PDB file of C-alpha atoms in Angstrom:
ATOM      1  CA  UNK A  21     -16.607 -11.839   0.028  1.00  0.00           C
ATOM      2  CA  UNK A  22     -14.080 -14.564   0.666  1.00  0.00           C
ATOM      3  CA  UNK A  23     -10.831 -14.107   2.600  1.00  0.00           C
ATOM      4  CA  UNK A  24      -8.727 -14.170  -0.584  1.00  0.00           C
ATOM      5  CA  UNK A  25     -10.679 -11.266  -2.042  1.00  0.00           C
ATOM      6  CA  UNK A  26     -10.402  -9.344   1.244  1.00  0.00           C
ATOM      7  CA  UNK A  27      -6.635  -9.838   1.401  1.00  0.00           C
ATOM      8  CA  UNK A  28      -5.791  -9.362  -2.245  1.00  0.00           C
ATOM      9  CA  UNK A  29      -8.491  -6.961  -3.362  1.00  0.00           C
ATOM     10  CA  UNK A  30     -10.643  -9.088  -5.637  1.00  0.00           C
ATOM     11  CA  UNK A  31     -12.790  -6.103  -6.533  1.00  0.00           C
ATOM     12  CA  UNK A  32     -12.663  -4.114  -9.746  1.00  0.00           C
ATOM     13  CA  UNK A  33      -9.219  -3.740 -11.236  1.00  0.00           C
ATOM     14  CA  UNK A  34      -7.430  -0.503 -10.475  1.00  0.00           C
ATOM     15  CA  UNK A  35      -5.310   1.576 -12.821  1.00  0.00           C
ATOM     16  CA  UNK A  36      -2.169   1.676 -10.672  1.00  0.00           C
ATOM     17  CA  UNK A  37      -0.142   3.461 -13.331  1.00  0.00           C
ATOM     18  CA  UNK A  38      -2.587   6.365 -13.441  1.00  0.00           C
ATOM     19  CA  UNK A  39      -2.963   6.607  -9.662  1.00  0.00           C
ATOM     20  CA  UNK A  40       0.839   6.659  -9.289  1.00  0.00           C
ATOM     21  CA  UNK A  41       1.148   9.268 -12.043  1.00  0.00           C
ATOM     22  CA  UNK A  42      -1.292  11.453 -10.098  1.00  0.00           C
ATOM     23  CA  UNK A  43       1.054  11.383  -7.112  1.00  0.00           C
ATOM     24  CA  UNK A  44      -0.236   8.585  -4.892  1.00  0.00           C
ATOM     25  CA  UNK A  45       1.217   8.148  -1.409  1.00  0.00           C
ATOM     26  CA  UNK A  46       3.234   4.931  -1.806  1.00  0.00           C
ATOM     27  CA  UNK A  47       3.529   2.941   1.409  1.00  0.00           C
ATOM     28  CA  UNK A  48       5.667  -0.183   1.768  1.00  0.00           C
ATOM     29  CA  UNK A  49       4.403  -2.108   4.810  1.00  0.00           C
ATOM     30  CA  UNK A  50       7.292  -4.591   4.936  1.00  0.00           C
ATOM     31  CA  UNK A  51       9.881  -4.605   7.726  1.00  0.00           C
ATOM     32  CA  UNK A  52      12.717  -2.042   7.637  1.00  0.00           C
ATOM     33  CA  UNK A  53      15.131  -4.851   6.741  1.00  0.00           C
ATOM     34  CA  UNK A  54      13.024  -5.954   3.768  1.00  0.00           C
ATOM     35  CA  UNK A  55      12.653  -2.334   2.663  1.00  0.00           C
ATOM     36  CA  UNK A  56      16.424  -1.800   2.866  1.00  0.00           C
ATOM     37  CA  UNK A  57      16.920  -4.807   0.572  1.00  0.00           C
ATOM     38  CA  UNK A  58      15.030  -3.080  -2.254  1.00  0.00           C
ATOM     39  CA  UNK A  59      12.037  -0.802  -2.526  1.00  0.00           C
ATOM     40  CA  UNK A  60       9.966   1.412  -4.787  1.00  0.00           C
ATOM     41  CA  UNK A  61      11.617   4.786  -5.388  1.00  0.00           C
ATOM     42  CA  UNK A  62       9.637   7.502  -3.629  1.00  0.00           C
ATOM     43  CA  UNK A  63       7.868   5.113  -1.260  1.00  0.00           C
ATOM     44  CA  UNK A  64       7.822   5.395   2.513  1.00  0.00           C
ATOM     45  CA  UNK A  65       8.325   2.463   4.860  1.00  0.00           C
ATOM     46  CA  UNK A  66       5.598   2.121   7.466  1.00  0.00           C
ATOM     47  CA  UNK A  67       5.715  -1.508   8.664  1.00  0.00           C
ATOM     48  CA  UNK A  68       2.335  -3.202   9.090  1.00  0.00           C
ATOM     49  CA  UNK A  69       2.661  -3.256  12.892  1.00  0.00           C
ATOM     50  CA  UNK A  70       3.120   0.548  12.897  1.00  0.00           C
ATOM     51  CA  UNK A  71       0.256   1.515  10.554  1.00  0.00           C
ATOM     52  CA  UNK A  72      -2.292   2.003  13.365  1.00  0.00           C
ATOM     53  CA  UNK A  73       0.042   4.281  15.318  1.00  0.00           C
ATOM     54  CA  UNK A  74       1.032   6.352  12.258  1.00  0.00           C
ATOM     55  CA  UNK A  75      -2.399   7.223  10.858  1.00  0.00           C
ATOM     56  CA  UNK A  76      -1.527  10.936  10.799  1.00  0.00           C
ATOM     57  CA  UNK A  77       0.891  10.255   7.913  1.00  0.00           C
ATOM     58  CA  UNK A  78      -2.036   9.060   5.783  1.00  0.00           C
ATOM     59  CA  UNK A  79      -4.281  12.081   6.371  1.00  0.00           C
ATOM     60  CA  UNK A  80      -4.866  14.484   3.471  1.00  0.00           C
ATOM     61  CA  UNK A  81      -3.483  12.049   0.895  1.00  0.00           C
ATOM     62  CA  UNK A  82      -5.529  11.963  -2.307  1.00  0.00           C
ATOM     63  CA  UNK A  83      -4.698   8.315  -3.022  1.00  0.00           C
ATOM     64  CA  UNK A  84      -2.827   5.735  -0.973  1.00  0.00           C
ATOM     65  CA  UNK A  85      -1.229   2.585  -2.379  1.00  0.00           C
ATOM     66  CA  UNK A  86      -0.026  -0.003   0.137  1.00  0.00           C
ATOM     67  CA  UNK A  87       2.174  -2.935  -0.857  1.00  0.00           C
ATOM     68  CA  UNK A  88       4.529  -5.545   0.567  1.00  0.00           C
ATOM     69  CA  UNK A  89       6.283  -8.775  -0.437  1.00  0.00           C
ATOM     70  CA  UNK A  90       3.269 -10.887  -1.407  1.00  0.00           C
ATOM     71  CA  UNK A  91       0.166  -8.701  -1.018  1.00  0.00           C
ATOM     72  CA  UNK A  92      -0.961 -10.223   2.282  1.00  0.00           C
ATOM     73  CA  UNK A  93       0.334  -7.599   4.688  1.00  0.00           C
ATOM     74  CA  UNK A  94      -0.744  -4.789   2.370  1.00  0.00           C
ATOM     75  CA  UNK A  95      -4.236  -6.306   2.400  1.00  0.00           C
ATOM     76  CA  UNK A  96      -4.194  -6.120   6.185  1.00  0.00           C
ATOM     77  CA  UNK A  97      -2.896  -2.538   6.065  1.00  0.00           C
ATOM     78  CA  UNK A  98      -5.702  -1.583   3.664  1.00  0.00           C
ATOM     79  CA  UNK A  99      -8.252  -3.042   6.095  1.00  0.00           C
ATOM     80  CA  UNK A 100      -6.721  -1.161   9.049  1.00  0.00           C
ATOM     81  CA  UNK A 101      -6.824   2.114   7.121  1.00  0.00           C
ATOM     82  CA  UNK A 102     -10.410   1.546   5.962  1.00  0.00           C
ATOM     83  CA  UNK A 103     -11.455   0.754   9.542  1.00  0.00           C
ATOM     84  CA  UNK A 104     -10.028   4.160  10.458  1.00  0.00           C
ATOM     85  CA  UNK A 105     -12.053   6.022   7.838  1.00  0.00           C
ATOM     86  CA  UNK A 106      -9.724   6.068   4.838  1.00  0.00           C
ATOM     87  CA  UNK A 107     -11.611   5.348   1.609  1.00  0.00           C
ATOM     88  CA  UNK A 108      -8.864   6.066  -0.911  1.00  0.00           C
ATOM     89  CA  UNK A 109      -6.661   3.017  -0.269  1.00  0.00           C
ATOM     90  CA  UNK A 110      -5.526   0.536  -2.915  1.00  0.00           C
ATOM     91  CA  UNK A 111      -3.727  -2.722  -2.220  1.00  0.00           C
ATOM     92  CA  UNK A 112      -0.970  -2.616  -4.822  1.00  0.00           C
ATOM     93  CA  UNK A 113       0.049  -6.189  -4.020  1.00  0.00           C
ATOM     94  CA  UNK A 114       3.771  -6.808  -4.272  1.00  0.00           C
ATOM     95  CA  UNK A 115       6.382  -4.070  -4.249  1.00  0.00           C
ATOM     96  CA  UNK A 116       7.661  -5.390  -7.582  1.00  0.00           C
ATOM     97  CA  UNK A 117       4.172  -5.007  -9.049  1.00  0.00           C
ATOM     98  CA  UNK A 118       4.041  -1.350  -7.976  1.00  0.00           C
ATOM     99  CA  UNK A 119       7.656  -0.781  -8.997  1.00  0.00           C
ATOM    100  CA  UNK A 120       6.920  -1.581 -12.657  1.00  0.00           C
ATOM    101  CA  UNK A 121       4.846   1.609 -12.890  1.00  0.00           C
ATOM    102  CA  UNK A 122       7.585   3.907 -11.547  1.00  0.00           C
ATOM    103  CA  UNK A 123       9.348   5.867 -14.275  1.00  0.00           C
TER     104      UNK A 123
END
């Protein structure tokens, strides 16, 4: 798998709309300043550099969608979570991409 696929999730396409409808845990991994400038309603802000120290917030979540400004940091967050045993993580890419599925 090449680095682009690892970062941006080049695997099978995911039905974000359905996962969100089912109550996914929406995590914006941008900085607090970026989050304050606009974010997905109902999302939580856990900056990429804090993901490893906040793993308890991810426990017992049926589905987790991580996203950021471009999809790069969320790709890294997905990798961190998977390395810590989470198998239900989707890289949603950009926050605007995820935001289009919020009603």
